[in-house]
PDB file of C-alpha atoms in Angstrom:
ATOM      1  CA  MET A   1      85.934  89.101  94.694  1.00  0.00           C
ATOM      2  CA  LYS A   2      86.488  91.345  97.584  1.00  0.00           C
ATOM      3  CA  LEU A   3      90.355  90.966  97.971  1.00  0.00           C
ATOM      4  CA  LEU A   4      92.835  93.473 100.062  1.00  0.00           C
ATOM      5  CA  LYS A   5      95.659  94.630  97.219  1.00  0.00           C
ATOM      6  CA  SER A   6      99.317  93.877  98.619  1.00  0.00           C
ATOM      7  CA  ILE A   7     101.463  96.701  97.476  1.00  0.00           C
ATOM      8  CA  THR A   8     104.909  97.726  98.124  1.00  0.00           C
ATOM      9  CA  LYS A   9     106.152  99.688 101.222  1.00  0.00           C
ATOM     10  CA  ASP A  10     107.667 102.529  98.405  1.00  0.00           C
ATOM     11  CA  GLU A  11     104.017 102.249  97.480  1.00  0.00           C
ATOM     12  CA  PHE A  12     102.223 102.788 101.065  1.00  0.00           C
ATOM     13  CA  ASN A  13     104.883 105.210 102.016  1.00  0.00           C
ATOM     14  CA  GLY A  14     104.082 107.089  98.690  1.00  0.00           C
ATOM     15  CA  ILE A  15     100.240 107.110  99.261  1.00  0.00           C
ATOM     16  CA  ARG A  16      99.800 107.655 103.836  1.00  0.00           C
ATOM     17  CA  LYS A  17     100.002 111.382 105.061  1.00  0.00           C
ATOM     18  CA  ILE A  18     100.799 110.192 108.370  1.00  0.00           C
ATOM     19  CA  PRO A  19     103.603 107.486 109.068  1.00  0.00           C
ATOM     20  CA  VAL A  20     102.324 105.675 111.823  1.00  0.00           C
ATOM     21  CA  ASN A  21     102.545 102.111 112.339  1.00  0.00           C
ATOM     22  CA  HIS A  22     102.982  99.500 114.995  1.00  0.00           C
ATOM     23  CA  GLU A  23     106.810 100.219 115.354  1.00  0.00           C
ATOM     24  CA  GLU A  24     106.451 104.201 115.459  1.00  0.00           C
ATOM     25  CA  ILE A  25     103.367 104.537 117.176  1.00  0.00           C
ATOM     26  CA  GLU A  26     104.497 106.198 120.619  1.00  0.00           C
ATOM     27  CA  GLY A  27     106.643 108.795 118.677  1.00  0.00           C
ATOM     28  CA  CYS A  28     103.911 110.075 116.433  1.00  0.00           C
ATOM     29  CA  PHE A  29     101.833 111.181 120.076  1.00  0.00           C
ATOM     30  CA  LYS A  30     104.408 113.563 120.468  1.00  0.00           C
ATOM     31  CA  LYS A  31     104.479 114.528 117.120  1.00  0.00           C
ATOM     32  CA  TYR A  32     100.798 114.963 115.528  1.00  0.00           C
ATOM     33  CA  THR A  33      97.487 115.847 116.664  1.00  0.00           C
ATOM     34  CA  TYR A  34      95.797 112.806 118.380  1.00  0.00           C
ATOM     35  CA  GLY A  35      92.639 111.637 119.940  1.00  0.00           C
ATOM     36  CA  PHE A  36      91.259 108.213 120.843  1.00  0.00           C
ATOM     37  CA  LEU A  37      87.834 107.196 118.857  1.00  0.00           C
ATOM     38  CA  ASP A  38      86.050 105.128 122.060  1.00  0.00           C
ATOM     39  CA  VAL A  39      82.164 105.281 123.511  1.00  0.00           C
ATOM     40  CA  TYR A  40      83.221 107.141 126.526  1.00  0.00           C
ATOM     41  CA  ASP A  41      84.455 110.564 126.165  1.00  0.00           C
ATOM     42  CA  HIS A  42      86.707 110.672 129.065  1.00  0.00           C
ATOM     43  CA  CYS A  43      89.495 107.695 129.897  1.00  0.00           C
ATOM     44  CA  LEU A  44      87.781 105.471 132.674  1.00  0.00           C
ATOM     45  CA  THR A  45      89.103 105.305 135.720  1.00  0.00           C
ATOM     46  CA  SER A  46      89.160 101.558 137.345  1.00  0.00           C
ATOM     47  CA  GLU A  47      86.630 102.018 138.929  1.00  0.00           C
ATOM     48  CA  GLU A  48      84.259 102.692 136.033  1.00  0.00           C
ATOM     49  CA  ALA A  49      85.843 100.519 133.781  1.00  0.00           C
ATOM     50  CA  ASP A  50      84.548  97.895 136.636  1.00  0.00           C
ATOM     51  CA  LYS A  51      81.225  98.317 136.474  1.00  0.00           C
ATOM     52  CA  LEU A  52      80.990  99.677 132.604  1.00  0.00           C
ATOM     53  CA  MET A  53      83.046  96.172 131.374  1.00  0.00           C
ATOM     54  CA  ASN A  54      81.540  93.708 132.975  1.00  0.00           C
ATOM     55  CA  SER A  55      82.026  91.199 129.913  1.00  0.00           C
ATOM     56  CA  PHE A  56      83.717  91.403 126.188  1.00  0.00           C
ATOM     57  CA  GLU A  57      79.870  90.873 124.776  1.00  0.00           C
ATOM     58  CA  GLU A  58      78.567  93.429 127.171  1.00  0.00           C
ATOM     59  CA  HIS A  59      81.212  96.213 125.783  1.00  0.00           C
ATOM     60  CA  ASN A  60      82.909  95.215 122.873  1.00  0.00           C
ATOM     61  CA  LEU A  61      79.793  93.558 121.085  1.00  0.00           C
ATOM     62  CA  LYS A  62      77.934  95.665 122.415  1.00  0.00           C
ATOM     63  CA  TYR A  63      79.454  99.112 121.397  1.00  0.00           C
ATOM     64  CA  GLU A  64      80.792  97.065 117.500  1.00  0.00           C
ATOM     65  CA  ASP A  65      77.993  98.790 115.218  1.00  0.00           C
ATOM     66  CA  ARG A  66      79.278 102.353 115.865  1.00  0.00           C
ATOM     67  CA  PHE A  67      82.185 101.705 115.172  1.00  0.00           C
ATOM     68  CA  VAL A  68      81.359  99.719 111.946  1.00  0.00           C
ATOM     69  CA  GLU A  69      79.017 103.056 111.585  1.00  0.00           C
ATOM     70  CA  PHE A  70      81.746 105.376 111.539  1.00  0.00           C
ATOM     71  CA  MET A  71      84.445 103.591 109.490  1.00  0.00           C
ATOM     72  CA  GLN A  72      81.887 103.150 106.671  1.00  0.00           C
ATOM     73  CA  ALA A  73      81.050 106.795 106.754  1.00  0.00           C
ATOM     74  CA  VAL A  74      84.891 107.689 107.207  1.00  0.00           C
ATOM     75  CA  TYR A  75      85.680 105.170 103.798  1.00  0.00           C
ATOM     76  CA  LYS A  76      82.915 106.567 101.890  1.00  0.00           C
ATOM     77  CA  MET A  77      84.566 110.004 102.462  1.00  0.00           C
ATOM     78  CA  ASN A  78      87.727 109.273 101.845  1.00  0.00           C
ATOM     79  CA  LYS A  79      87.235 106.579  98.756  1.00  0.00           C
ATOM     80  CA  SER A  80      87.971 109.196  96.146  1.00  0.00           C
ATOM     81  CA  GLN A  81      91.631 108.516  97.018  1.00  0.00           C
ATOM     82  CA  PRO A  82      93.563 105.513  98.012  1.00  0.00           C
ATOM     83  CA  VAL A  83      92.668 103.446 101.634  1.00  0.00           C
ATOM     84  CA  VAL A  84      95.700 101.654 102.921  1.00  0.00           C
ATOM     85  CA  VAL A  85      96.123  99.440 105.520  1.00  0.00           C
ATOM     86  CA  GLU A  86      98.883  98.016 107.228  1.00  0.00           C
ATOM     87  CA  LEU A  87      98.161  94.665 108.985  1.00  0.00           C
ATOM     88  CA  ASN A  88     100.450  91.331 109.960  1.00  0.00           C
ATOM     89  CA  LEU A  89      98.003  88.616 108.181  1.00  0.00           C
ATOM     90  CA  ASN A  90     101.611  86.977 107.064  1.00  0.00           C
ATOM     91  CA  GLU A  91     102.406  86.599 110.471  1.00  0.00           C
ATOM     92  CA  LEU A  92      99.535  84.191 111.232  1.00  0.00           C
ATOM     93  CA  SER A  93      99.452  81.508 112.555  1.00  0.00           C
ATOM     94  CA  SER A  94      97.406  78.261 111.257  1.00  0.00           C
ATOM     95  CA  VAL A  95      96.377  78.112 115.605  1.00  0.00           C
ATOM     96  CA  GLU A  96      95.575  82.041 115.342  1.00  0.00           C
ATOM     97  CA  VAL A  97      93.589  82.098 111.869  1.00  0.00           C
ATOM     98  CA  LEU A  98      91.559  79.330 113.200  1.00  0.00           C
ATOM     99  CA  ASN A  99      90.597  81.562 116.561  1.00  0.00           C
ATOM    100  CA  ILE A 100      89.761  84.239 114.507  1.00  0.00           C
ATOM    101  CA  LEU A 101      87.517  82.685 111.925  1.00  0.00           C
ATOM    102  CA  PHE A 102      85.298  80.366 115.258  1.00  0.00           C
ATOM    103  CA  CYS A 103      84.610  83.925 116.489  1.00  0.00           C
ATOM    104  CA  LEU A 104      83.257  85.821 112.994  1.00  0.00           C
ATOM    105  CA  ASP A 105      80.226  85.867 111.827  1.00  0.00           C
ATOM    106  CA  TYR A 106      79.315  83.298 108.487  1.00  0.00           C
ATOM    107  CA  LYS A 107      79.507  85.948 105.783  1.00  0.00           C
ATOM    108  CA  ASP A 108      83.006  87.765 107.756  1.00  0.00           C
ATOM    109  CA  LYS A 109      84.106  84.136 107.966  1.00  0.00           C
ATOM    110  CA  LEU A 110      84.056  83.456 103.755  1.00  0.00           C
ATOM    111  CA  LEU A 111      85.600  87.454 103.814  1.00  0.00           C
ATOM    112  CA  PHE A 112      88.462  86.324 106.218  1.00  0.00           C
ATOM    113  CA  ILE A 113      88.629  82.807 104.375  1.00  0.00           C
ATOM    114  CA  ASP A 114      89.173  84.838 100.952  1.00  0.00           C
ATOM    115  CA  GLN A 115      91.870  87.261 102.303  1.00  0.00           C
ATOM    116  CA  ILE A 116      93.857  84.333 103.781  1.00  0.00           C
ATOM    117  CA  ARG A 117      93.402  82.009 100.857  1.00  0.00           C
ATOM    118  CA  TYR A 118      94.180  84.603  97.885  1.00  0.00           C
ATOM    119  CA  LEU A 119      97.675  86.432  99.981  1.00  0.00           C
ATOM    120  CA  ASN A 120      99.812  87.512  97.467  1.00  0.00           C
ATOM    121  CA  GLY A 121     103.635  87.911  98.825  1.00  0.00           C
ATOM    122  CA  ASP A 122     104.368  88.490 102.252  1.00  0.00           C
ATOM    123  CA  SER A 123     103.890  92.123 102.370  1.00  0.00           C
ATOM    124  CA  HIS A 124     101.578  93.391 105.418  1.00  0.00           C
ATOM    125  CA  MET A 125     100.562  96.659 103.159  1.00  0.00           C
ATOM    126  CA  PHE A 126      97.531  96.460 101.781  1.00  0.00           C
ATOM    127  CA  LEU A 127      95.251  98.726  99.459  1.00  0.00           C
ATOM    128  CA  VAL A 128      91.509  98.813 100.043  1.00  0.00           C
ATOM    129  CA  GLU A 129      88.986  99.380  97.493  1.00  0.00           C
ATOM    130  CA  ASP A 130      85.706  98.038  98.666  1.00  0.00           C
ATOM    131  CA  GLU A 131      83.990  98.550 101.883  1.00  0.00           C
ATOM    132  CA  GLU A 132      83.271  94.813 103.074  1.00  0.00           C
ATOM    133  CA  ILE A 133      86.634  95.327 103.399  1.00  0.00           C
ATOM    134  CA  ILE A 134      86.962  98.425 105.910  1.00  0.00           C
ATOM    135  CA  THR A 135      84.073  96.385 107.673  1.00  0.00           C
ATOM    136  CA  LEU A 136      85.780  92.945 108.299  1.00  0.00           C
ATOM    137  CA  LEU A 137      88.628  94.999 108.980  1.00  0.00           C
ATOM    138  CA  THR A 138      87.121  97.137 111.824  1.00  0.00           C
ATOM    139  CA  LYS A 139      85.937  94.084 113.730  1.00  0.00           C
ATOM    140  CA  LEU A 140      88.773  92.244 113.689  1.00  0.00           C
ATOM    141  CA  SER A 141      89.907  94.973 115.499  1.00  0.00           C
ATOM    142  CA  THR A 142      87.221  95.349 117.802  1.00  0.00           C
ATOM    143  CA  ARG A 143      86.555  91.924 118.589  1.00  0.00           C
ATOM    144  CA  GLU A 144      90.875  92.349 119.233  1.00  0.00           C
ATOM    145  CA  LEU A 145      91.631  89.694 117.228  1.00  0.00           C
ATOM    146  CA  ILE A 146      93.881  91.558 115.129  1.00  0.00           C
ATOM    147  CA  PHE A 147      94.577  95.352 114.714  1.00  0.00           C
ATOM    148  CA  ALA A 148      94.331  97.347 111.467  1.00  0.00           C
ATOM    149  CA  ILE A 149      95.794 100.622 111.186  1.00  0.00           C
ATOM    150  CA  PHE A 150      93.523 102.053 108.733  1.00  0.00           C
ATOM    151  CA  HIS A 151      95.362 105.639 106.846  1.00  0.00           C
ATOM    152  CA  PHE A 152      92.824 107.978 104.679  1.00  0.00           C
ATOM    153  CA  ILE A 153      93.907 110.429 102.252  1.00  0.00           C
ATOM    154  CA  GLN A 154      90.878 112.743 101.526  1.00  0.00           C
ATOM    155  CA  VAL A 155      90.753 114.409 104.611  1.00  0.00           C
ATOM    156  CA  PRO A 156      93.919 112.824 106.581  1.00  0.00           C
ATOM    157  CA  VAL A 157      93.508 110.504 109.331  1.00  0.00           C
ATOM    158  CA  CYS A 158      95.255 107.211 110.556  1.00  0.00           C
ATOM    159  CA  ILE A 159      93.339 105.005 112.935  1.00  0.00           C
ATOM    160  CA  CYS A 160      94.404 101.989 114.923  1.00  0.00           C
ATOM    161  CA  GLY A 161      92.773  99.239 116.004  1.00  0.00           C
ATOM    162  CA  ASN A 162      93.366  99.058 119.638  1.00  0.00           C
ATOM    163  CA  PHE A 163      91.966  97.113 122.981  1.00  0.00           C
ATOM    164  CA  ASP A 164      88.898  98.102 124.900  1.00  0.00           C
ATOM    165  CA  LEU A 165      87.244  99.981 121.624  1.00  0.00           C
ATOM    166  CA  SER A 166      90.133 103.132 122.341  1.00  0.00           C
ATOM    167  CA  PHE A 167      91.386 103.950 118.471  1.00  0.00           C
ATOM    168  CA  PRO A 168      94.531 106.187 118.574  1.00  0.00           C
ATOM    169  CA  MET A 169      93.769 107.881 115.916  1.00  0.00           C
ATOM    170  CA  PHE A 170      96.092 111.275 114.570  1.00  0.00           C
ATOM    171  CA  PHE A 171      94.982 113.531 112.931  1.00  0.00           C
ATOM    172  CA  VAL A 172      97.480 116.417 109.551  1.00  0.00           C
ATOM    173  CA  ASP A 173      95.347 119.930 110.912  1.00  0.00           C
ATOM    174  CA  SER A 174      92.346 120.758 113.479  1.00  0.00           C
ATOM    175  CA  ASP A 175      90.131 121.092 110.555  1.00  0.00           C
ATOM    176  CA  GLY A 176      90.290 117.614 110.245  1.00  0.00           C
ATOM    177  CA  LEU A 177      89.569 116.505 113.821  1.00  0.00           C
ATOM    178  CA  ASN A 178      87.229 118.798 113.515  1.00  0.00           C
ATOM    179  CA  ILE A 179      84.945 116.698 111.083  1.00  0.00           C
ATOM    180  CA  TYR A 180      85.292 113.706 112.631  1.00  0.00           C
ATOM    181  CA  LYS A 181      84.490 114.924 115.688  1.00  0.00           C
ATOM    182  CA  ASP A 182      81.096 115.259 114.336  1.00  0.00           C
ATOM    183  CA  MET A 183      81.126 112.415 112.027  1.00  0.00           C
ATOM    184  CA  ALA A 184      81.755 110.242 115.581  1.00  0.00           C
ATOM    185  CA  ARG A 185      79.449 112.126 117.540  1.00  0.00           C
ATOM    186  CA  GLU A 186      76.545 111.032 114.483  1.00  0.00           C
ATOM    187  CA  CYS A 187      77.947 107.899 114.930  1.00  0.00           C
ATOM    188  CA  ARG A 188      77.189 108.282 119.177  1.00  0.00           C
ATOM    189  CA  LEU A 189      81.486 107.812 119.158  1.00  0.00           C
ATOM    190  CA  HIS A 190      83.408 110.019 121.286  1.00  0.00           C
ATOM    191  CA  ILE A 191      86.909 111.148 120.455  1.00  0.00           C
ATOM    192  CA  ARG A 192      88.861 111.901 123.653  1.00  0.00           C
ATOM    193  CA  ASP A 193      91.705 113.147 125.571  1.00  0.00           C
ATOM    194  CA  ILE A 194      92.917 115.064 122.287  1.00  0.00           C
ATOM    195  CA  LYS A 195      95.900 116.905 122.041  1.00  0.00           C
ATOM    196  CA  VAL A 196      96.533 119.625 119.247  1.00  0.00           C
ATOM    197  CA  MET A 197      99.892 120.301 118.227  1.00  0.00           C
ATOM    198  CA  GLU A 198     101.179 122.126 114.912  1.00  0.00           C
ATOM    199  CA  ASP A 199      99.060 121.901 112.487  1.00  0.00           C
ATOM    200  CA  LYS A 200     101.303 119.401 109.424  1.00  0.00           C
ATOM    201  CA  TYR A 201     100.335 121.215 106.237  1.00  0.00           C
ATOM    202  CA  GLU A 202     103.907 119.317 104.829  1.00  0.00           C
ATOM    203  CA  MET A 203     104.485 115.442 105.936  1.00  0.00           C
ATOM    204  CA  GLU A 204     107.106 113.569 106.082  1.00  0.00           C
TER     205      GLU A 204
END
């Protein structure tokens, strides 16, 4: 069975390279090289958004496969090292769980039910050991159902699920940024609005 594996906060902090979480994300924009994984190469103006983002189906679902392809490629490149995510599954109400299930395809429904059914303890930090789990978590983010923060270690990067298919990404150095820019381009995506900080060779 393909399941998220609960880990402790100490285990999580010992694995991740960039200390990003839901509470501290704003401060990370001042500390780390970052950009936004997006369909477009710039932040849309309100006029562009009105024209190009007419509906959820015509934007999020239309481009979801590109994000899934990218995240699968990132996972494959990094899976020789632990991959961890932060995800508040334990805080979902029954109504929220039902809404998520309503918005998922049949196969993803079954996989999500397994995660809820076998959720162990009250941790919101998990080890990911299967590509199908990465795909599910990506879809939960692209469909704006629940946002995950992904931490990849081999080529360190933190990718944060977000609204409107605009996912913040944080990097420890410019080499990693350039690798992921190339990968995004291959998936017909962009890393836009990049700001380069001093490379972080020694992480907190």
